Every structure is written in C-alpha cells, then in structure tokens.
Amino acid sequence: MPIATVNPTTGETLETFDAFGPEEIDRRVQLAADAFARHRTTSFAERAGLLNRAADLLEQDQQGIARTMTTEMGKPLAAARAEAAKCAKAMRWYAARAEELLADEHPPEADVTDSGAASATVRYRPLGVVLAVMPWNFPLWQVVRFAAPALMAGNTGLLKHASNVPRTALYLEDLFRRAGYPEGCFQTLLVGPDAVEKILRDPRVAAATLTGSEPAGRSVASVAGDEVKKTVLELGGSDPFIVMPSADLDRAVATAVTARVQNNGQSCIAAKRFIVHADIHDAFRDRFTAAMRDLTVGDPMDESTDVGPLATEKGREDLEQLVDDALARGATAQCGGRRPPGRDRGWFYEPTVLTGVTDAMRIHREEAFGPVATLYRVAGADEAVALANDSPFGLSSNAWTRDEAEIERFSRDLEAGGVFFNGMTASHPALPFGGVKRSGYGRELSGHGIREFCNVTTLWHGKDKEA
C-alpha cells in the first residue's frame, strides 16, 4: 500500500510520501534509544511539563488537525474536533496522575520480614523504546492513548501509523517536538507494513503495541513472541448491544444509532450486534430503522453530515461483501444495504439494518467495519448472553436494563473487556481499555495502561548481620 493522503470523499490522491529507507530507519531507532537513556532519568514533573505543553498546542491546533483527519479518513468534522479535544484531555490526565500511578509500592511489613529482608519495595521502571503500530480510524486518539502514558513512564516512542493517514502521523511527531521533547523521544516512521518485522526484531526496540486487524495482530505477536518482547494488542470487536424489557426504550434507540454510526461505523467499540428481547423487539426495530434511515450521508466537512464516507475503497468493498452475503442467504435489509444513489465519487455506504441474520452468514462472525447493524430477537437473558458470547471477539458490550438481577447476570457472564449499562461504550483515560478472545490482550489507559510498558522491579534489602 502506498503512503498517501487520499480523500475518501472524492477518491482523489492529494499527496504521496516516500517510505523511509533502511539507513533512515536505523538512524531513527538509534535516536529513540539515545533519547531513552536520557528521558528515563527525568522527573515526573519534567515529563508532565512537556506533556501539558503538548496538550496546549493540540488545543490551539484543534481546527486544523481536525480538518486533516477528516480529509485523510472521512470522519465528520465535529467528530474530528472532539477527538482532538479528547487527546488533550488524556494528556493532561496522565501528566497529573502518572507519578501517583507509578509510585513505589511497599509490601506489608509481615511479608517483608518473612522474606528475610529488612525492607522491600516494588518500583515501576520504563522498558525502553516502544514501537506503536496504529490504525487510521482514530488517527490521533489511538496514538495519544499509547504515547501519553508511555512518555510519562519514561519510555520513548516510534510510531508506524496507517499508510493512509501520513499527514496526521507527521503532525504528531511535530507536535511533540514543538512541545519541547528532546530529539528522538517521539518519532514517526514513514514505512509500509513490510518494514515492521525488522524494526520489532531490532534489539534497541523493547516492546510493541498494536491496534488493528486480527491478521496484523497475529503477525506482530508472532514476531514479538519469537523475540520475547512485551506486546499489547487491541484487535477489534463485534460488540453486542442488549436491550431488555425494563430499558428506557427511547434512550436505548437513540444511543444505538450513535453507537453504530459513530466514526462512520468504523470503530472497534461500536455496537454492531443488536440483541433485543422479543417483548420490545418490533418497537425497537421500527424506531431504530427509522432513525438510521433519516441520517444524513454526505461530505464530512459539512457540519450537517451525520455519516461520511468509509476511509478506503477496500473497506467499502469488504463491507459490501458481508452485506451481500447476508442478503443472499436470506437476511432482510430494513434500510440501506447499498451505496447511496447518485454518489459516483467517494466511498459512501448507506446506514443499514439487517434482520433475519443467522450463523450461516459471514456477518454473524465477522466484524462489520461500517454503518451496518445486525438485529436479533431473543426470548430472555439466557439467550441474550449466549448470542452475545457467540463471537470470536470480546472487546466491549452494552446492556440496557433496570433489572438488578439482569445487571448482575450480564456483569458476570458477558465475555468482554467491558460491560456498559444503560449508556454507550466509550474509552476514557481513567478506565482500562482492552478485550479478550480475539480482540487481543493487555490494557490501555488508566493505571493498568501506563504499567504495561514498565519493568515491575523488586528492590530487596537484606538485614544487617550485626542487627
């Protein structure tokens, strides 16, 4: 895949970039290693000052970088502005809390004595150079949620961003440079996927984090395993959205629409499978379908647009194949199921609701990365749990109910990294984010995220023989 900015609204190639050669990659890896030797010795106060300055600059740049993201991958402009604001918030959150999150831990005195020590401490120390392989769908947020904690912990970062968002990738390197980070602390590598393995195998690279497809995750995990290097993987999801009879149906429907079409439907934690109790299924179906049909599909630079284009032509083709397979096998499109009539340019697809989906259809198992919802009818909580868990993924989940027994049941039995009740799944700096099964492993954000790329070190001091 060429490294290029291609406007998905028009299909026009706006700019292409030459990939770095081996010498430039080697130079930048060495810069990152040299920077780590210095950055790891800085104080939390120094690191916080730099990260807060980056947040200030990002807020100043909000409108410009939002337009860059919308141009490169098609998200509505308002959503792009919100993404930039969220990144600044996360930077400030880690700047304020990293020292506390990584504070020395002291085991109970009785356990220290039992170990034969005079004292013992657990200390979190940075690992080194972290390689980040990031996707295009949230081109700022995906990077910042790795970079902010990694830099605050004392690590340095190398970013291999998706090949269709090079302007955003280069902006990020420039942002940290303008904030005052020393050369090498955070760098963008303009390279294709074929360069990742060699970079990851480089002994100067300590660990890797990847958000992306399951095949990409398997590849990185395989190489990292061979090199015995730490990885964190977030590999997408097909999140269930369960609605039970006690739910506030108006709120559930309104949230369901947003949860399915946020970011033009291209979000790992977007609700994709809507599992609705039979008692309210038809009412939910009719309201949900009407709301999806009424969404405005158009130019993402237009403030009135609800749903922009898919980010890539290949992405739309993949989505079409999933929908066409389902329709050919007996599913019904309550709305959508096609490209918008009259739009010959750009990679648009109509918001779609499919009913009559069965396990014989690909879309039942595969992630639909676009504004396509599958709707299921269930008889009760047991069937809802079984259907929700009937997926190779386990990133997050939604459940709409005011029944305490059902809340406890879903909390216990849904196989996911998160269960959100009566509200939309979202990521927040204070909450751990990640999944189970083929959605990956490890956690981003919160204290768990900042500790992923730390050396958890035991400091043990023996007793003085004369004591």
Short mmCIF file of C-alpha atoms in Angstrom, two decimals:
data_model
loop_
_atom_site.label_atom_id
_atom_site.label_comp_id
_atom_site.label_asym_id
_atom_site.label_seq_id
_atom_site.Cartn_x
_atom_site.Cartn_y
_atom_site.Cartn_z
CA MET A 1 0.00 0.00 0.00
CA PRO A 2 1.43 3.42 -0.94
CA ILE A 3 1.89 6.01 1.80
CA ALA A 4 -0.55 8.63 0.62
CA THR A 5 -3.30 11.04 1.60
CA VAL A 6 -6.35 10.02 -0.44
CA ASN A 7 -9.55 11.95 0.22
CA PRO A 8 -12.26 9.30 0.74
CA THR A 9 -14.97 11.84 -0.03
CA THR A 10 -13.73 12.21 -3.60
CA GLY A 11 -11.24 9.39 -4.15
CA GLU A 12 -8.62 11.98 -5.07
CA THR A 13 -4.98 11.37 -4.18
CA LEU A 14 -3.77 14.62 -2.59
CA GLU A 15 -0.20 13.78 -1.64
CA THR A 16 2.17 10.84 -1.68
CA PHE A 17 5.18 10.20 0.55
CA ASP A 18 8.37 8.24 0.04
CA ALA A 19 8.91 5.44 2.52
CA PHE A 20 11.99 5.65 4.71
CA GLY A 21 14.90 3.53 3.60
CA PRO A 22 16.92 1.20 5.86
CA GLU A 23 19.50 3.87 6.76
CA GLU A 24 16.88 6.40 7.86
CA ILE A 25 15.02 3.77 9.88
CA ASP A 26 18.25 2.76 11.61
CA ARG A 27 19.08 6.39 12.34
CA ARG A 28 15.71 7.00 13.92
CA VAL A 29 15.78 3.82 16.01
CA GLN A 30 19.16 4.89 17.36
CA LEU A 31 17.80 8.35 18.13
CA ALA A 32 14.97 6.72 20.10
CA ALA A 33 17.42 4.54 22.04
CA ASP A 34 19.67 7.50 22.81
CA ALA A 35 16.69 9.59 23.88
CA PHE A 36 15.51 6.84 26.20
CA ALA A 37 18.86 6.83 28.01
CA ARG A 38 18.21 10.46 28.92
CA HIS A 39 14.41 10.56 29.20
CA ARG A 40 14.25 7.69 31.67
CA THR A 41 16.21 9.77 34.21
CA THR A 42 13.93 12.82 34.07
CA SER A 43 11.50 13.61 36.86
CA PHE A 44 7.74 13.21 36.64
CA ALA A 45 7.48 16.99 36.94
CA GLU A 46 9.67 17.47 33.86
CA ARG A 47 7.70 14.93 31.87
CA ALA A 48 4.39 16.46 32.97
CA GLY A 49 5.53 19.89 31.85
CA LEU A 50 6.29 18.59 28.37
CA LEU A 51 3.02 16.66 28.07
CA ASN A 52 0.94 19.60 29.29
CA ARG A 53 2.65 21.80 26.72
CA ALA A 54 1.74 19.27 24.01
CA ALA A 55 -1.88 19.42 25.21
CA ASP A 56 -1.83 23.22 24.99
CA LEU A 57 -0.53 23.11 21.42
CA LEU A 58 -3.05 20.45 20.41
CA GLU A 59 -5.90 22.61 21.64
CA GLN A 60 -4.54 25.53 19.66
CA ASP A 61 -4.31 23.31 16.57
CA GLN A 62 -7.71 21.71 17.07
CA GLN A 63 -9.47 23.07 14.00
CA GLY A 64 -6.55 22.47 11.65
CA ILE A 65 -5.77 18.93 12.74
CA ALA A 66 -9.49 18.10 12.68
CA ARG A 67 -9.63 19.10 9.02
CA THR A 68 -6.54 17.00 8.36
CA MET A 69 -8.14 13.90 9.91
CA THR A 70 -11.41 14.45 8.04
CA THR A 71 -9.54 14.90 4.77
CA GLU A 72 -7.49 11.74 5.28
CA MET A 73 -10.06 9.28 6.61
CA GLY A 74 -13.50 10.87 6.28
CA LYS A 75 -14.82 11.22 9.84
CA PRO A 76 -17.33 14.08 10.29
CA LEU A 77 -15.57 17.33 11.15
CA ALA A 78 -17.34 17.69 14.50
CA ALA A 79 -16.16 14.21 15.49
CA ALA A 80 -12.61 15.09 14.47
CA ARG A 81 -12.65 18.19 16.66
CA ALA A 82 -13.96 16.11 19.55
CA GLU A 83 -11.17 13.58 19.02
CA ALA A 84 -8.51 16.30 19.27
CA ALA A 85 -10.10 17.62 22.47
CA LYS A 86 -10.19 14.12 23.95
CA CYS A 87 -6.49 13.67 23.23
CA ALA A 88 -5.60 16.89 25.04
CA LYS A 89 -7.70 15.74 27.99
CA ALA A 90 -5.89 12.40 28.14
CA MET A 91 -2.50 14.10 28.02
CA ARG A 92 -3.42 16.27 30.98
CA TRP A 93 -4.86 13.29 32.86
CA TYR A 94 -1.60 11.36 32.62
CA ALA A 95 0.51 14.44 33.30
CA ALA A 96 -1.38 14.93 36.55
CA ARG A 97 -1.54 11.30 37.69
CA ALA A 98 1.47 9.38 36.36
CA GLU A 99 3.61 9.92 39.44
CA GLU A 100 0.86 8.57 41.68
CA LEU A 101 0.08 5.66 39.35
CA LEU A 102 3.75 4.63 39.26
CA ALA A 103 4.57 5.33 42.90
CA ASP A 104 6.70 2.81 44.76
CA GLU A 105 4.71 0.05 46.44
CA HIS A 106 5.61 -1.34 49.86
CA PRO A 107 4.52 -4.88 50.75
CA PRO A 108 3.09 -5.48 54.23
CA GLU A 109 5.80 -5.46 56.89
CA ALA A 110 4.99 -9.02 57.93
CA ASP A 111 5.58 -10.26 54.38
CA VAL A 112 8.83 -8.30 54.12
CA THR A 113 10.10 -9.83 57.35
CA ASP A 114 9.02 -13.31 56.24
CA SER A 115 11.09 -12.86 53.05
CA GLY A 116 14.15 -12.31 55.18
CA ALA A 117 14.50 -8.67 54.18
CA ALA A 118 14.99 -5.53 56.18
CA SER A 119 12.93 -3.74 53.55
CA ALA A 120 11.39 -4.40 50.16
CA THR A 121 9.92 -2.14 47.51
CA VAL A 122 8.20 -2.60 44.18
CA ARG A 123 9.22 0.06 41.66
CA TYR A 124 7.93 0.73 38.14
CA ARG A 125 10.76 1.49 35.72
CA PRO A 126 10.42 2.22 31.97
CA LEU A 127 11.16 -0.55 29.47
CA GLY A 128 12.72 1.46 26.64
CA VAL A 129 11.78 2.13 23.03
CA VAL A 130 8.16 1.18 22.31
CA LEU A 131 7.02 0.58 18.73
CA ALA A 132 3.39 1.54 18.08
CA VAL A 133 1.59 0.16 15.03
CA MET A 134 -1.58 2.21 14.79
CA PRO A 135 -4.75 2.29 12.63
CA TRP A 136 -6.44 5.07 10.69
CA ASN A 137 -9.89 5.14 12.28
CA PHE A 138 -8.98 7.36 15.25
CA PRO A 139 -5.66 8.63 13.91
CA LEU A 140 -4.96 10.96 16.85
CA TRP A 141 -6.62 9.17 19.75
CA GLN A 142 -5.19 5.72 19.10
CA VAL A 143 -1.68 7.19 19.16
CA VAL A 144 -2.11 9.52 22.14
CA ARG A 145 -3.58 6.81 24.35
CA PHE A 146 -0.30 4.93 23.89
CA ALA A 147 2.07 7.89 23.74
CA ALA A 148 0.86 9.85 26.77
CA PRO A 149 1.34 7.03 29.31
CA ALA A 150 4.46 5.67 27.61
CA LEU A 151 6.23 9.03 27.65
CA MET A 152 5.13 9.79 31.21
CA ALA A 153 6.56 6.43 32.31
CA GLY A 154 9.93 7.40 30.81
CA ASN A 155 9.77 5.37 27.60
CA THR A 156 10.32 6.70 24.08
CA GLY A 157 8.08 6.00 21.11
CA LEU A 158 8.29 5.03 17.45
CA LEU A 159 5.04 5.38 15.51
CA LYS A 160 4.29 3.27 12.44
CA HIS A 161 0.94 4.76 11.50
CA ALA A 162 -1.53 3.53 8.89
CA SER A 163 -0.37 4.33 5.38
CA ASN A 164 -3.47 6.40 4.55
CA VAL A 165 -3.01 8.98 7.34
CA PRO A 166 0.57 10.22 6.81
CA ARG A 167 -0.24 13.89 7.38
CA THR A 168 -1.72 13.10 10.79
CA ALA A 169 1.27 10.90 11.61
CA LEU A 170 3.74 13.65 10.75
CA TYR A 171 1.68 16.16 12.70
CA LEU A 172 2.06 14.04 15.83
CA GLU A 173 5.84 13.96 15.58
CA ASP A 174 5.86 17.73 15.06
CA LEU A 175 3.50 18.27 17.99
CA PHE A 176 5.81 16.57 20.47
CA ARG A 177 8.82 18.34 19.00
CA ARG A 178 7.16 21.75 19.37
CA ALA A 179 6.22 20.86 22.93
CA GLY A 180 9.92 20.63 23.75
CA TYR A 181 10.52 16.89 23.83
CA PRO A 182 14.19 16.14 23.08
CA GLU A 183 15.04 14.71 19.68
CA GLY A 184 14.17 11.04 19.46
CA CYS A 185 11.56 10.91 22.24
CA PHE A 186 8.70 10.51 19.77
CA GLN A 187 9.17 9.85 16.06
CA THR A 188 7.01 8.89 13.11
CA LEU A 189 8.34 6.20 10.79
CA LEU A 190 7.01 6.53 7.26
CA VAL A 191 7.20 2.84 6.41
CA GLY A 192 4.95 0.19 4.99
CA PRO A 193 3.74 -2.95 6.81
CA ASP A 194 6.64 -4.96 5.38
CA ALA A 195 9.14 -2.96 7.47
CA VAL A 196 7.54 -3.71 10.84
CA GLU A 197 9.12 -7.11 11.46
CA LYS A 198 12.70 -5.90 11.11
CA ILE A 199 12.04 -2.90 13.35
CA LEU A 200 10.43 -5.09 16.00
CA ARG A 201 13.31 -7.54 15.90
CA ASP A 202 15.83 -4.74 16.44
CA PRO A 203 17.37 -5.23 19.92
CA ARG A 204 17.05 -1.50 20.56
CA VAL A 205 13.24 -1.84 20.49
CA ALA A 206 11.91 -3.15 23.79
CA ALA A 207 8.19 -3.66 23.20
CA ALA A 208 5.30 -3.06 20.83
CA THR A 209 1.66 -2.05 20.91
CA LEU A 210 -0.75 -2.59 18.04
CA THR A 211 -4.32 -1.60 17.35
CA GLY A 212 -5.65 -3.05 14.13
CA SER A 213 -6.83 -6.17 12.37
CA GLU A 214 -6.56 -9.69 13.71
CA PRO A 215 -4.07 -10.73 10.97
CA ALA A 216 -1.85 -7.75 11.79
CA GLY A 217 -2.02 -8.62 15.48
CA ARG A 218 -1.10 -12.23 14.83
CA SER A 219 1.89 -11.12 12.80
CA VAL A 220 3.23 -8.71 15.41
CA ALA A 221 2.54 -11.10 18.27
CA SER A 222 4.36 -13.90 16.44
CA VAL A 223 7.47 -11.80 15.86
CA ALA A 224 7.41 -10.35 19.37
CA GLY A 225 6.99 -13.82 20.83
CA ASP A 226 9.96 -15.07 18.87
CA GLU A 227 11.99 -12.14 20.23
CA VAL A 228 10.47 -12.47 23.75
CA LYS A 229 9.22 -8.88 23.75
CA LYS A 230 6.18 -7.46 25.51
CA THR A 231 3.13 -6.59 23.40
CA VAL A 232 -0.30 -5.08 23.91
CA LEU A 233 -2.87 -5.87 21.21
CA GLU A 234 -6.30 -4.41 20.51
CA LEU A 235 -7.73 -6.21 17.51
CA GLY A 236 -11.26 -5.04 17.04
CA GLY A 237 -14.61 -6.34 18.07
CA SER A 238 -18.21 -7.10 17.21
CA ASP A 239 -19.80 -5.66 20.32
CA PRO A 240 -23.28 -6.76 21.42
CA PHE A 241 -25.93 -4.21 22.39
CA ILE A 242 -28.54 -5.98 24.52
CA VAL A 243 -31.94 -4.37 25.16
CA MET A 244 -34.27 -5.87 27.77
CA PRO A 245 -37.92 -5.01 28.51
CA SER A 246 -37.13 -2.79 31.52
CA ALA A 247 -34.92 -0.49 29.45
CA ASP A 248 -35.71 3.12 28.63
CA LEU A 249 -36.52 2.38 25.01
CA ASP A 250 -36.26 5.95 23.74
CA ARG A 251 -32.76 6.34 25.18
CA ALA A 252 -31.74 2.88 24.03
CA VAL A 253 -32.77 3.57 20.43
CA ALA A 254 -31.09 6.98 20.31
CA THR A 255 -27.89 5.58 21.79
CA ALA A 256 -27.99 2.56 19.49
CA VAL A 257 -27.91 4.79 16.42
CA THR A 258 -24.93 6.78 17.71
CA ALA A 259 -23.19 3.62 18.89
CA ARG A 260 -23.47 2.05 15.43
CA VAL A 261 -22.59 5.00 13.17
CA GLN A 262 -20.01 6.86 15.27
CA ASN A 263 -16.92 7.46 13.14
CA ASN A 264 -18.97 6.35 10.10
CA GLY A 265 -19.35 2.96 11.76
CA GLN A 266 -15.59 2.37 11.75
CA SER A 267 -14.91 1.89 15.44
CA CYS A 268 -13.71 -1.23 17.20
CA ILE A 269 -16.01 -0.49 20.16
CA ALA A 270 -19.02 0.49 18.06
CA ALA A 271 -22.07 -1.60 18.85
CA LYS A 272 -22.59 -3.92 15.91
CA ARG A 273 -24.94 -6.71 17.01
CA PHE A 274 -28.26 -5.55 18.49
CA ILE A 275 -29.83 -8.25 20.63
CA VAL A 276 -33.35 -7.30 21.66
CA HIS A 277 -35.91 -9.06 23.87
CA ALA A 278 -38.93 -10.34 21.96
CA ASP A 279 -41.34 -8.22 24.02
CA ILE A 280 -39.86 -5.00 22.66
CA HIS A 281 -38.11 -6.22 19.52
CA ASP A 282 -40.59 -4.90 16.96
CA ALA A 283 -40.86 -1.48 18.59
CA PHE A 284 -37.07 -1.22 18.78
CA ARG A 285 -36.68 -2.39 15.18
CA ASP A 286 -39.13 0.15 13.80
CA ARG A 287 -37.70 3.12 15.72
CA PHE A 288 -34.10 2.11 15.14
CA THR A 289 -34.64 1.58 11.42
CA ALA A 290 -36.43 4.90 11.03
CA ALA A 291 -33.63 6.76 12.83
CA MET A 292 -30.92 5.05 10.77
CA ARG A 293 -32.80 5.83 7.54
CA ASP A 294 -33.07 9.51 8.50
CA LEU A 295 -29.32 10.03 8.97
CA THR A 296 -27.66 12.47 6.58
CA VAL A 297 -24.93 10.85 4.49
CA GLY A 298 -22.61 13.31 2.83
CA ASP A 299 -19.50 15.46 2.83
CA PRO A 300 -17.85 15.08 6.27
CA MET A 301 -16.69 18.72 6.09
CA ASP A 302 -20.36 19.76 6.16
CA GLU A 303 -21.47 20.32 9.75
CA SER A 304 -24.91 18.84 8.97
CA THR A 305 -23.49 15.47 7.91
CA ASP A 306 -24.10 12.51 10.22
CA VAL A 307 -22.24 9.83 8.26
CA GLY A 308 -19.31 10.42 5.93
CA PRO A 309 -17.57 8.01 3.58
CA LEU A 310 -15.70 4.88 4.55
CA ALA A 311 -11.99 5.54 4.81
CA THR A 312 -10.84 3.32 1.96
CA GLU A 313 -12.25 1.81 -1.19
CA LYS A 314 -11.20 -1.64 0.01
CA GLY A 315 -13.07 -1.07 3.26
CA ARG A 316 -16.28 -0.38 1.41
CA GLU A 317 -15.80 -3.43 -0.79
CA ASP A 318 -15.29 -5.62 2.29
CA LEU A 319 -18.45 -4.23 3.90
CA GLU A 320 -20.48 -4.74 0.73
CA GLN A 321 -19.38 -8.36 0.54
CA LEU A 322 -20.57 -9.01 4.11
CA VAL A 323 -23.96 -7.43 3.44
CA ASP A 324 -24.40 -9.08 0.05
CA ASP A 325 -23.57 -12.47 1.55
CA ALA A 326 -26.19 -11.97 4.27
CA LEU A 327 -28.86 -10.85 1.80
CA ALA A 328 -28.11 -13.78 -0.50
CA ARG A 329 -28.58 -16.16 2.43
CA GLY A 330 -31.96 -14.78 3.47
CA ALA A 331 -31.36 -11.68 5.58
CA THR A 332 -33.57 -8.62 5.07
CA ALA A 333 -32.35 -5.04 4.79
CA GLN A 334 -34.80 -2.95 6.79
CA CYS A 335 -32.97 0.06 5.37
CA GLY A 336 -29.81 0.65 3.36
CA GLY A 337 -27.83 -2.26 2.04
CA ARG A 338 -26.34 -0.34 -0.87
CA ARG A 339 -24.27 2.62 -1.99
CA PRO A 340 -26.23 5.90 -1.88
CA PRO A 341 -27.82 6.55 -5.28
CA GLY A 342 -26.35 9.46 -7.20
CA ARG A 343 -22.99 9.43 -5.43
CA ASP A 344 -20.46 8.39 -8.02
CA ARG A 345 -17.45 9.80 -6.16
CA GLY A 346 -16.18 8.77 -2.77
CA TRP A 347 -16.61 5.61 -0.72
CA PHE A 348 -20.05 6.10 0.79
CA TYR A 349 -22.41 3.39 2.07
CA GLU A 350 -25.94 3.80 3.38
CA PRO A 351 -26.70 3.19 7.07
CA THR A 352 -28.08 -0.34 7.09
CA VAL A 353 -30.14 -2.52 9.43
CA LEU A 354 -30.21 -6.26 8.73
CA THR A 355 -32.74 -8.67 10.24
CA GLY A 356 -33.06 -12.43 9.85
CA VAL A 357 -29.31 -12.92 10.36
CA THR A 358 -28.22 -16.50 11.04
CA ASP A 359 -24.97 -18.20 11.90
CA ALA A 360 -24.68 -19.32 8.27
CA MET A 361 -23.88 -15.75 7.28
CA ARG A 362 -20.38 -14.26 7.40
CA ILE A 363 -21.59 -11.11 9.13
CA HIS A 364 -22.66 -13.18 12.13
CA ARG A 365 -18.98 -13.95 12.84
CA GLU A 366 -17.00 -11.20 11.14
CA GLU A 367 -16.66 -7.57 12.15
CA ALA A 368 -18.68 -5.16 10.02
CA PHE A 369 -16.49 -2.04 9.83
CA GLY A 370 -19.02 0.46 8.59
CA PRO A 371 -22.58 1.70 9.30
CA VAL A 372 -24.23 -1.72 9.21
CA ALA A 373 -26.21 -3.14 12.15
CA THR A 374 -27.45 -6.68 12.64
CA LEU A 375 -30.62 -7.09 14.70
CA TYR A 376 -31.56 -10.25 16.61
CA ARG A 377 -34.65 -11.30 18.60
CA VAL A 378 -34.17 -13.26 21.86
CA ALA A 379 -36.57 -14.75 24.39
CA GLY A 380 -34.70 -13.80 27.57
CA ALA A 381 -31.42 -13.13 29.35
CA ASP A 382 -30.08 -16.66 28.85
CA GLU A 383 -30.46 -16.46 25.09
CA ALA A 384 -29.09 -12.89 25.07
CA VAL A 385 -25.92 -13.95 26.88
CA ALA A 386 -25.43 -16.99 24.66
CA LEU A 387 -25.84 -14.94 21.49
CA ALA A 388 -23.65 -12.09 22.76
CA ASN A 389 -20.86 -14.55 23.55
CA ASP A 390 -21.25 -16.38 20.24
CA SER A 391 -18.46 -14.35 18.69
CA PRO A 392 -14.70 -14.74 18.31
CA PHE A 393 -14.36 -11.20 19.68
CA GLY A 394 -14.72 -9.83 23.19
CA LEU A 395 -13.83 -6.15 23.25
CA SER A 396 -16.76 -4.45 24.98
CA SER A 397 -20.53 -4.79 25.35
CA ASN A 398 -23.69 -2.83 26.14
CA ALA A 399 -26.69 -3.90 28.18
CA TRP A 400 -29.86 -1.88 28.63
CA THR A 401 -31.86 -2.98 31.64
CA ARG A 402 -33.03 -1.67 35.00
CA ASP A 403 -33.44 -5.16 36.44
CA GLU A 404 -30.77 -5.74 39.13
CA ALA A 405 -30.73 -9.49 38.60
CA GLU A 406 -30.10 -9.00 34.88
CA ILE A 407 -27.37 -6.45 35.62
CA GLU A 408 -25.62 -8.98 37.86
CA ARG A 409 -26.06 -11.72 35.27
CA PHE A 410 -24.58 -9.66 32.44
CA SER A 411 -21.76 -8.41 34.67
CA ARG A 412 -20.82 -11.99 35.45
CA ASP A 413 -21.32 -13.72 32.12
CA LEU A 414 -20.66 -11.39 29.18
CA GLU A 415 -17.27 -12.26 27.68
CA ALA A 416 -15.79 -8.83 27.08
CA GLY A 417 -13.26 -6.37 28.42
CA GLY A 418 -16.07 -4.01 29.41
CA VAL A 419 -19.79 -4.09 30.13
CA PHE A 420 -21.55 -0.72 29.82
CA PHE A 421 -25.02 -0.49 31.32
CA ASN A 422 -27.60 1.98 30.03
CA GLY A 423 -25.02 4.01 28.16
CA MET A 424 -22.72 3.83 25.16
CA THR A 425 -19.35 2.13 25.30
CA ALA A 426 -16.56 4.71 25.27
CA SER A 427 -12.90 4.95 26.19
CA HIS A 428 -11.78 7.28 28.97
CA PRO A 429 -8.30 7.91 30.41
CA ALA A 430 -9.36 6.70 33.87
CA LEU A 431 -10.82 3.36 32.70
CA PRO A 432 -8.83 0.35 31.46
CA PHE A 433 -9.48 -0.47 27.82
CA GLY A 434 -8.93 -3.79 26.08
CA GLY A 435 -10.52 -7.10 25.30
CA VAL A 436 -10.47 -10.87 25.50
CA LYS A 437 -10.58 -13.69 22.97
CA ARG A 438 -9.56 -12.47 19.50
CA SER A 439 -9.99 -8.86 20.50
CA GLY A 440 -6.47 -9.03 21.90
CA TYR A 441 -4.77 -8.81 25.27
CA GLY A 442 -3.28 -6.27 27.62
CA ARG A 443 -4.86 -2.96 28.60
CA GLU A 444 -4.56 0.63 27.53
CA LEU A 445 -5.46 3.71 29.59
CA SER A 446 -5.79 4.06 33.38
CA GLY A 447 -3.09 2.82 35.73
CA HIS A 448 -3.16 -0.55 34.01
CA GLY A 449 -2.20 1.05 30.70
CA ILE A 450 0.76 3.03 31.98
CA ARG A 451 2.15 -0.04 33.77
CA GLU A 452 2.01 -2.25 30.65
CA PHE A 453 5.33 -0.87 29.43
CA CYS A 454 7.11 -0.78 32.75
CA ASN A 455 9.63 -3.12 34.32
CA VAL A 456 7.95 -4.09 37.59
CA THR A 457 11.09 -4.26 39.72
CA THR A 458 11.55 -5.79 43.16
CA LEU A 459 14.06 -3.93 45.34
CA TRP A 460 15.09 -6.16 48.28
CA HIS A 461 17.43 -5.14 51.08
CA GLY A 462 18.92 -7.77 53.38
CA LYS A 463 19.24 -7.39 57.13
CA ASP A 464 22.43 -6.10 58.65
CA LYS A 465 24.19 -9.10 60.20
CA GLU A 466 25.08 -7.06 63.26
CA ALA A 467 21.48 -6.06 63.90
#
